[in-house]
Short mmCIF file of C-alpha atoms and ligand atoms in Angstrom, two decimals:
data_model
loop_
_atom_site.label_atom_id
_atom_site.label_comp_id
_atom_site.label_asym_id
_atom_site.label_seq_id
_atom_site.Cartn_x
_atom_site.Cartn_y
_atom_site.Cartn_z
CA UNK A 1 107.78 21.51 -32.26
CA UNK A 2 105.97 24.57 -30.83
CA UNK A 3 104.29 27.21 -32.60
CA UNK A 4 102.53 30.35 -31.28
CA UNK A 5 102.00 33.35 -32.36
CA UNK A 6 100.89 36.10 -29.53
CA UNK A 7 98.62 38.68 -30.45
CA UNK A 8 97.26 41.60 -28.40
CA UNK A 9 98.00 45.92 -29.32
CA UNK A 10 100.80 47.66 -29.09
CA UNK A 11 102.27 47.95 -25.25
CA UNK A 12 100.59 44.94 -24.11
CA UNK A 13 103.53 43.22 -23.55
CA UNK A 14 103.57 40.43 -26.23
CA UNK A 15 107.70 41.51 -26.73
CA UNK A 16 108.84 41.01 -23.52
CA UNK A 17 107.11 38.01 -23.25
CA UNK A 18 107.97 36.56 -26.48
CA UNK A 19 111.71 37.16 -25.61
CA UNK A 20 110.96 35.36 -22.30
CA UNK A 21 109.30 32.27 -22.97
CA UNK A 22 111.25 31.60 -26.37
CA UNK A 23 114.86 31.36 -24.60
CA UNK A 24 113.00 29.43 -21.49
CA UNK A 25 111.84 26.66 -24.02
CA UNK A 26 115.05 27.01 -26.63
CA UNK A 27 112.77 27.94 -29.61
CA UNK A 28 113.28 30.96 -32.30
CA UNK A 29 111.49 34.61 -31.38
CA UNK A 30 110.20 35.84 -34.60
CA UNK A 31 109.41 39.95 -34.07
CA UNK A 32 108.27 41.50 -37.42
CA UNK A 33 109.29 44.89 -35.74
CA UNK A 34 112.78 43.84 -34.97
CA UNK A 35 113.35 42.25 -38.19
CA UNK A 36 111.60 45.64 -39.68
CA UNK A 37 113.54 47.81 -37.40
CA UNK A 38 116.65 46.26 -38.06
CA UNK A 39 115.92 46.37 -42.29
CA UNK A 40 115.62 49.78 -41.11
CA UNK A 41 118.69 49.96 -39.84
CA UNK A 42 121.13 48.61 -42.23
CA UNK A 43 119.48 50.70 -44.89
CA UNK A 44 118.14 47.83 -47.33
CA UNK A 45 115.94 48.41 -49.73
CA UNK A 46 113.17 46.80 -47.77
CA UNK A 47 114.12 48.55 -45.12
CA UNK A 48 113.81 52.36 -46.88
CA UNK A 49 110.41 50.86 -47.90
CA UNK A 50 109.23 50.03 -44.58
CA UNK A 51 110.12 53.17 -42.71
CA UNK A 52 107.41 55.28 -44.25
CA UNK A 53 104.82 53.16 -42.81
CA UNK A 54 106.54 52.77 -39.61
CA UNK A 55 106.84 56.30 -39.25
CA UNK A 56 103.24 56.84 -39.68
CA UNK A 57 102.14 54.32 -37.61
CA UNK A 58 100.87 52.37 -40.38
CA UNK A 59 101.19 48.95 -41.13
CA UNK A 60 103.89 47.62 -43.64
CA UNK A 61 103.13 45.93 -46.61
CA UNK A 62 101.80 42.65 -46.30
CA UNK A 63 104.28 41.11 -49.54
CA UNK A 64 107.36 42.78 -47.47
CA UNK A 65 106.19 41.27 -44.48
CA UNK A 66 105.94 37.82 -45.55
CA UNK A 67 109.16 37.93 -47.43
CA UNK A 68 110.94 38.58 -43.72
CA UNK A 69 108.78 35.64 -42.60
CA UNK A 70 109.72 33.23 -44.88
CA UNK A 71 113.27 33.97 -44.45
CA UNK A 72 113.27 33.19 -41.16
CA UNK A 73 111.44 29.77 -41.66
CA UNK A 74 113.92 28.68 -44.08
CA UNK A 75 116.68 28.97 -42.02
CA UNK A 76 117.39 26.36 -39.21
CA UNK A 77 116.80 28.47 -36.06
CA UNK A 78 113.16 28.51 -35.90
CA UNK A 79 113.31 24.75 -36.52
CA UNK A 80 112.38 23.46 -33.22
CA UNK A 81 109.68 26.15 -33.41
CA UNK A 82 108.63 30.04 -32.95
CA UNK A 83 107.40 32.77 -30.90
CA UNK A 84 105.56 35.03 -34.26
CA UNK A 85 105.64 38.45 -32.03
CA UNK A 86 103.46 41.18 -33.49
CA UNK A 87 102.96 39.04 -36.77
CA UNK A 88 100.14 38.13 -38.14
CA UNK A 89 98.85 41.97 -38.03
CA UNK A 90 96.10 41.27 -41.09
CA UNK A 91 94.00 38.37 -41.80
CA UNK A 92 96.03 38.40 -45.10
CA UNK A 93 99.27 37.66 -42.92
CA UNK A 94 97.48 34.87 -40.96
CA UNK A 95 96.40 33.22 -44.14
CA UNK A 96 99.96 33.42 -45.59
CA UNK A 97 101.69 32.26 -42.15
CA UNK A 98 99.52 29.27 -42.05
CA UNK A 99 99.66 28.35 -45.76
CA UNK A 100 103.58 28.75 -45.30
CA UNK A 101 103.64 26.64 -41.95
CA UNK A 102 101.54 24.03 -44.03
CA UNK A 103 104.55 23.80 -46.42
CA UNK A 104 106.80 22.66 -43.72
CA UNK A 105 104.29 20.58 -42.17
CA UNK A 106 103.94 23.00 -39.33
CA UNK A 107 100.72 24.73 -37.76
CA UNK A 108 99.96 27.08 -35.37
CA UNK A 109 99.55 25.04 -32.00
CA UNK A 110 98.10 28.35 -29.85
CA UNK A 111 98.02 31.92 -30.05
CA UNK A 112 97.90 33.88 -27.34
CA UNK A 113 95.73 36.91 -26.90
CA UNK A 114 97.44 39.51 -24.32
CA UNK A 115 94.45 41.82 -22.40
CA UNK A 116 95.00 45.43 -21.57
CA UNK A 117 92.86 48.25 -21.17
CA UNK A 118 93.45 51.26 -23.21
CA UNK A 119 94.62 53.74 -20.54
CA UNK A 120 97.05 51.26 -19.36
CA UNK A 121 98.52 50.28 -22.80
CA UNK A 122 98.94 54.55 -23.45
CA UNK A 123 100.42 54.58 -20.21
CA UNK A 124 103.16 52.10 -20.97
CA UNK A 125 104.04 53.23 -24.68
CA UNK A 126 104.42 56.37 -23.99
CA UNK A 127 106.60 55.78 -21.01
CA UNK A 128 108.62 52.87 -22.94
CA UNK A 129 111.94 53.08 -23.76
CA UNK A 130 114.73 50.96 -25.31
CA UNK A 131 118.66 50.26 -25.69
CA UNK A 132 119.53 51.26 -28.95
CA UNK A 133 122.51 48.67 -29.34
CA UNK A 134 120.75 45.44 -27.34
CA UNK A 135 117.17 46.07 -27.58
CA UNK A 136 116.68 46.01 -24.06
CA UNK A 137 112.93 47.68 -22.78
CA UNK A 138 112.49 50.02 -19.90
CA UNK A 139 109.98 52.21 -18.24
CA UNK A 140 110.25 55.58 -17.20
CA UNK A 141 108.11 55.09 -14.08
CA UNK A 142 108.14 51.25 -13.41
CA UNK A 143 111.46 49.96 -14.67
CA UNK A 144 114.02 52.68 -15.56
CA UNK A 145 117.57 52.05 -16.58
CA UNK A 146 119.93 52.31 -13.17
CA UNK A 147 122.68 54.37 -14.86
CA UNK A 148 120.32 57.57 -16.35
CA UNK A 149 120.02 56.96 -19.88
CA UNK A 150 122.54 54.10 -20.13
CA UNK A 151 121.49 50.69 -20.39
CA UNK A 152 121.78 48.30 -17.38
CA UNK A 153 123.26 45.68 -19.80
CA UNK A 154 124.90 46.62 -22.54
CA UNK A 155 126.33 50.28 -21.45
CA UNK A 156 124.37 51.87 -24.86
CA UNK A 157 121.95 54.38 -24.63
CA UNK A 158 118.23 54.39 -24.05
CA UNK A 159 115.89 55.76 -26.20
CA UNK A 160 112.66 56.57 -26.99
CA UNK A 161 111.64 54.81 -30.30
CA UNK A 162 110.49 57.16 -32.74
CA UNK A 163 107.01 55.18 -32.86
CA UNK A 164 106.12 55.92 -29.37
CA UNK A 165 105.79 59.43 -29.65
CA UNK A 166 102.42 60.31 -28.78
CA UNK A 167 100.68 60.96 -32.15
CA UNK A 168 102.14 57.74 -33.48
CA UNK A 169 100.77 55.84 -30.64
CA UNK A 170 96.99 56.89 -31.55
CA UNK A 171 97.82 55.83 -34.83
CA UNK A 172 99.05 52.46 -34.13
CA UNK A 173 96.38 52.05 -31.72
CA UNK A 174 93.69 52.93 -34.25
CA UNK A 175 95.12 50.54 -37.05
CA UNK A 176 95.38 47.55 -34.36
CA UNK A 177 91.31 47.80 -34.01
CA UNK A 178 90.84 48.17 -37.21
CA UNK A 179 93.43 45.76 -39.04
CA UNK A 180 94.39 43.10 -36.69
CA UNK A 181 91.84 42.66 -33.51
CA UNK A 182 89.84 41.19 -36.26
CA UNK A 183 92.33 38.18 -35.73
CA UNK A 184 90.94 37.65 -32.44
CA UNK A 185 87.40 36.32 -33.65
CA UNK A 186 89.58 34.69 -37.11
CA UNK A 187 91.65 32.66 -34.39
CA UNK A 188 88.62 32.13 -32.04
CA UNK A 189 86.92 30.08 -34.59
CA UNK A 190 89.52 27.80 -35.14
CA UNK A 191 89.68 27.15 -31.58
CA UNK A 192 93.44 28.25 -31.26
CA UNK A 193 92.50 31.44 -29.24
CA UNK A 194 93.63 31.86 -25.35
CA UNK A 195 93.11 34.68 -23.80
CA UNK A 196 95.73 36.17 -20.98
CA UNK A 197 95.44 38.96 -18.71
CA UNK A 198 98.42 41.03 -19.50
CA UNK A 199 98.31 43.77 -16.54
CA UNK A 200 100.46 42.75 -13.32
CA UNK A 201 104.07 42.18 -12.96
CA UNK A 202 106.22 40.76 -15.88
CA UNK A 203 106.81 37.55 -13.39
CA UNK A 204 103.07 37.39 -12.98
CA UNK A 205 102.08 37.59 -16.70
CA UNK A 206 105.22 34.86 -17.61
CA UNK A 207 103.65 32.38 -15.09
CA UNK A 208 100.23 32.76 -17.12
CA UNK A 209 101.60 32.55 -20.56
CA UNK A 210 103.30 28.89 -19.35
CA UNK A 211 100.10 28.14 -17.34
CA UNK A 212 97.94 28.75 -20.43
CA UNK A 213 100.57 27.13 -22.85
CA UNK A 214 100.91 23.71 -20.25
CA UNK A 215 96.88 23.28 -20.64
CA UNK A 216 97.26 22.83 -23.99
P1 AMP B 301 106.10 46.56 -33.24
O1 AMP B 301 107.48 46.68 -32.71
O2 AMP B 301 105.63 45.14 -33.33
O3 AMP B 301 105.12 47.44 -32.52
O4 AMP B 301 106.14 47.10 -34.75
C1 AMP B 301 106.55 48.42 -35.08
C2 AMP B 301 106.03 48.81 -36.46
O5 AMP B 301 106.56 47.92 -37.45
C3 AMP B 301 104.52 48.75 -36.62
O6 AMP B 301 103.88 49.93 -36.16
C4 AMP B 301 104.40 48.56 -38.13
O7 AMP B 301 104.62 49.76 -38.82
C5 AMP B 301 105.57 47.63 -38.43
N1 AMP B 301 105.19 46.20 -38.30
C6 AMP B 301 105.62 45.30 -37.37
N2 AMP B 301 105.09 44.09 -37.56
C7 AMP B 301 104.29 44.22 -38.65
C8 AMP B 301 103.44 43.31 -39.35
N3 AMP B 301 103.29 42.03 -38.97
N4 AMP B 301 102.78 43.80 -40.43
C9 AMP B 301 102.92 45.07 -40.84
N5 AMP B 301 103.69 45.97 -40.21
C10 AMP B 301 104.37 45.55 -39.13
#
């Protein structure tokens, strides 16, 4: 059993990662913005609810948050473990995540703190983009689809989520220092926080997330 939850803003590259290391070690990836996005989606009622705080760039509420969370634990897919991606956001979340871990005699075991300077993380968000059917991410500049706006692996199209627009960016970026970096020091003194550099290569930053995860 393996349980981590990686932290860091948005763009620093916690997703890709996350996807990564959870198929190399066969445990669940938990994303509260996929499951939000995909509420979104399929028009639930959740879903209606949590697109006006998306939109803004504002953080959805904790309650709806936690009710995608425990769904996911109850099923058997996370069972060997999780990847929490972009969750906890609040210390409320945290509180509730480890409370509910505690019920199935789970705890956290690391979490992962992903370091990137502002300009960079601007940089990447605004240049992100993503398959609309398989969720794939690309980058304008550094990793761009191959077929223009189709994606390399599913044939959909690319996009640019409606959260990375510019003015939605400084908004997420402003409620990251203000909601969750507080979960850095929260995690720090409970001696579960590692801290990764998260600029280089995707290969580079993958080899560090299983270095840091192996000292454990
Ligand atoms: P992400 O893809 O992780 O950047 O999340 C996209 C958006 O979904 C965020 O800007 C929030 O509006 C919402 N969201 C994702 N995860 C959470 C969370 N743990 N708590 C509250 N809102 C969240």
């Amino acid at each position: 059993m393996l349980d981590l939850v990686f932290l860091g803003p948005p763009g620093a590259g916690k997703g890709t990662q996350a996807k990564r290391f959870a198929e190399r070690f066969r445990i669940s990836h938990i994303s509260t913005g996929d499951l939000l996005r995909k509420a979104v989606d399929c028009g639930s009622r959740l879903g209606r609810e949590a697109k006006e705080y998306m939109d803004r760039g504002e953080l959805a509420p904790d309650e709806l948050v936690m009710a995608l969370i425990e769904q996911q634990l109850e099923g058997r897919s996370a069972e060997k473990g999780a990847v929490f991606d972009g969750f906890p956001r609040t210390k409320a979340q945290a509180e509730a995540l480890s409370e509910l871990l505690k019920q199935h005699e789970r705890s956290i075991d690391l979490v992962l703190f992903f370091k990137v300077d502002s300009e960079e993380l601007t940089r990447r968000l605004s240049g992100r983009r993503v398959c609309g059917e398989c969720g794939a991410l690309y980058h304008i500049d550094s990793n761009p689809p191959q077929r223009g706006s189709r994606c390399d692996h599913c044939g959909g199209e690319v996009i640019q989520r409606d959260d990375d627009r510019e003015e939605v960016v400084r908004s997420r970026l402003k409620v990251y220092d203000e909601q969750t970096a507080p979960l850095i020091d929260f995690y720090r003194s409970q001696s579960l926080l590692r801290p990764v550099d998260g600029e280089g290569t995707v290969d580079e930053i993958a080899a560090r997330v299983v270095e840091a995860v192996s000292r454990q």
